[in-house]
XYZ file of C-alpha atoms in Angstrom:
137
model
C 130.437 133.267 162.868
C 133.794 132.138 161.511
C 136.073 134.179 159.313
C 138.392 132.407 156.902
C 140.662 134.657 154.840
C 138.080 137.445 154.976
C 135.098 135.217 154.125
C 132.365 135.099 156.777
C 131.046 131.584 157.412
C 128.007 130.753 159.527
C 127.912 126.993 159.949
C 126.139 124.257 161.820
C 127.032 120.640 161.200
C 125.887 117.912 163.554
C 126.244 114.524 161.882
C 122.888 112.919 161.184
C 120.956 115.894 162.584
C 121.647 119.031 160.591
C 124.152 120.590 158.210
C 123.926 124.131 156.872
C 127.003 126.135 155.895
C 126.262 129.736 154.964
C 128.401 132.321 153.206
C 126.408 135.494 153.981
C 128.684 137.736 151.917
C 127.838 135.685 148.833
C 124.132 135.217 149.714
C 124.438 131.436 149.540
C 124.438 128.291 151.614
C 125.613 124.744 151.201
C 122.754 122.484 152.302
C 119.889 123.744 154.446
C 119.583 121.238 157.306
C 116.417 122.032 159.234
C 116.613 125.592 157.833
C 118.167 127.730 160.572
C 116.405 131.103 160.762
C 119.396 132.952 159.311
C 119.432 130.691 156.247
C 116.012 131.995 155.160
C 117.883 135.036 153.841
C 120.141 132.979 151.553
C 118.841 133.267 148.014
C 120.902 130.362 146.666
C 121.415 126.941 148.239
C 123.824 124.371 146.804
C 122.807 120.882 147.914
C 125.372 118.136 148.291
C 123.012 115.179 148.657
C 119.469 114.232 149.587
C 119.821 113.056 153.185
C 117.224 114.712 155.419
C 119.860 116.294 157.674
C 121.105 118.194 154.611
C 117.880 119.116 152.849
C 115.030 118.521 155.284
C 114.189 122.226 155.458
C 114.020 122.884 151.711
C 110.233 123.364 151.513
C 110.207 125.406 154.731
C 112.929 127.633 153.253
C 110.870 128.284 150.119
C 107.630 128.846 152.052
C 109.203 131.211 154.569
C 110.919 133.282 151.869
C 107.540 133.609 150.148
C 105.830 134.700 153.390
C 108.540 137.332 153.856
C 108.080 138.584 150.267
C 111.662 137.634 149.402
C 112.570 136.559 145.885
C 112.090 132.866 145.115
C 115.232 130.927 146.006
C 117.455 129.030 143.614
C 118.408 125.476 144.549
C 121.322 123.695 142.870
C 120.725 119.979 143.375
C 122.411 116.767 142.272
C 120.840 115.953 138.899
C 119.880 112.426 139.973
C 117.639 113.825 142.741
C 115.581 116.285 140.674
C 112.528 114.037 140.207
C 112.279 113.197 143.896
C 112.716 116.839 144.927
C 110.019 117.910 142.466
C 107.728 115.244 143.969
C 108.529 116.536 147.477
C 107.524 120.062 146.460
C 104.368 118.767 144.748
C 103.320 116.969 147.953
C 104.123 120.026 150.084
C 102.074 122.250 147.748
C 99.064 119.935 148.078
C 99.373 119.898 151.857
C 100.152 123.594 152.316
C 97.928 125.041 149.577
C 100.739 127.381 148.590
C 102.935 127.748 145.538
C 106.359 127.373 147.192
C 108.085 129.344 144.432
C 111.683 128.412 143.678
C 114.040 127.575 140.846
C 115.466 124.074 140.797
C 118.752 123.703 138.889
C 120.026 120.156 138.290
C 123.831 120.030 138.272
C 126.471 117.347 138.351
C 130.185 116.805 137.874
C 131.346 118.458 134.670
C 128.655 121.161 134.850
C 129.175 124.823 135.660
C 126.595 127.270 136.965
C 127.083 131.025 137.330
C 125.695 132.148 140.690
C 123.913 135.466 141.248
C 126.901 136.646 143.314
C 129.127 136.254 140.243
C 130.930 133.113 141.352
C 131.015 130.002 139.198
C 129.908 126.761 140.917
C 131.507 123.551 139.674
C 130.160 120.337 141.210
C 132.468 117.374 141.767
C 131.681 113.826 142.885
C 132.108 113.135 146.576
C 132.145 109.771 148.338
C 129.088 108.963 150.461
C 126.538 106.157 150.856
C 124.156 108.037 148.515
C 124.974 110.066 145.389
C 126.829 113.115 146.678
C 128.730 116.075 145.322
C 130.831 118.919 146.586
C 131.243 122.295 144.929
C 134.246 124.330 143.904
C 133.518 128.059 143.711
């Protein structure tokens, strides 16, 4: 666990394999990677882009939170990926025979979204080989 200016950060980032950066004090994560066990407890996940090493564990995250009787998670996702993510959840529901409850919030540069922790998330465009965004909190 890192501590930057009083903010606890639990992070794993291995290029091409897994990225999940958690801010436990704010109950949120940036990306979910393969869904590290500690990230199951993050109610809000802000996704930067749709590469598998950044969002491969999204359905597992939702399913595990449901099994643990935790509230359905909220996922902020790049607006251009919403349809594909909805299709991913639809396929997972058919395979798993479960509801996989969650809230999907499409966001993009110029948008603002108030997080449950009280912070305001503002996406901004980031350079990558696929549509990508960072977030200012």
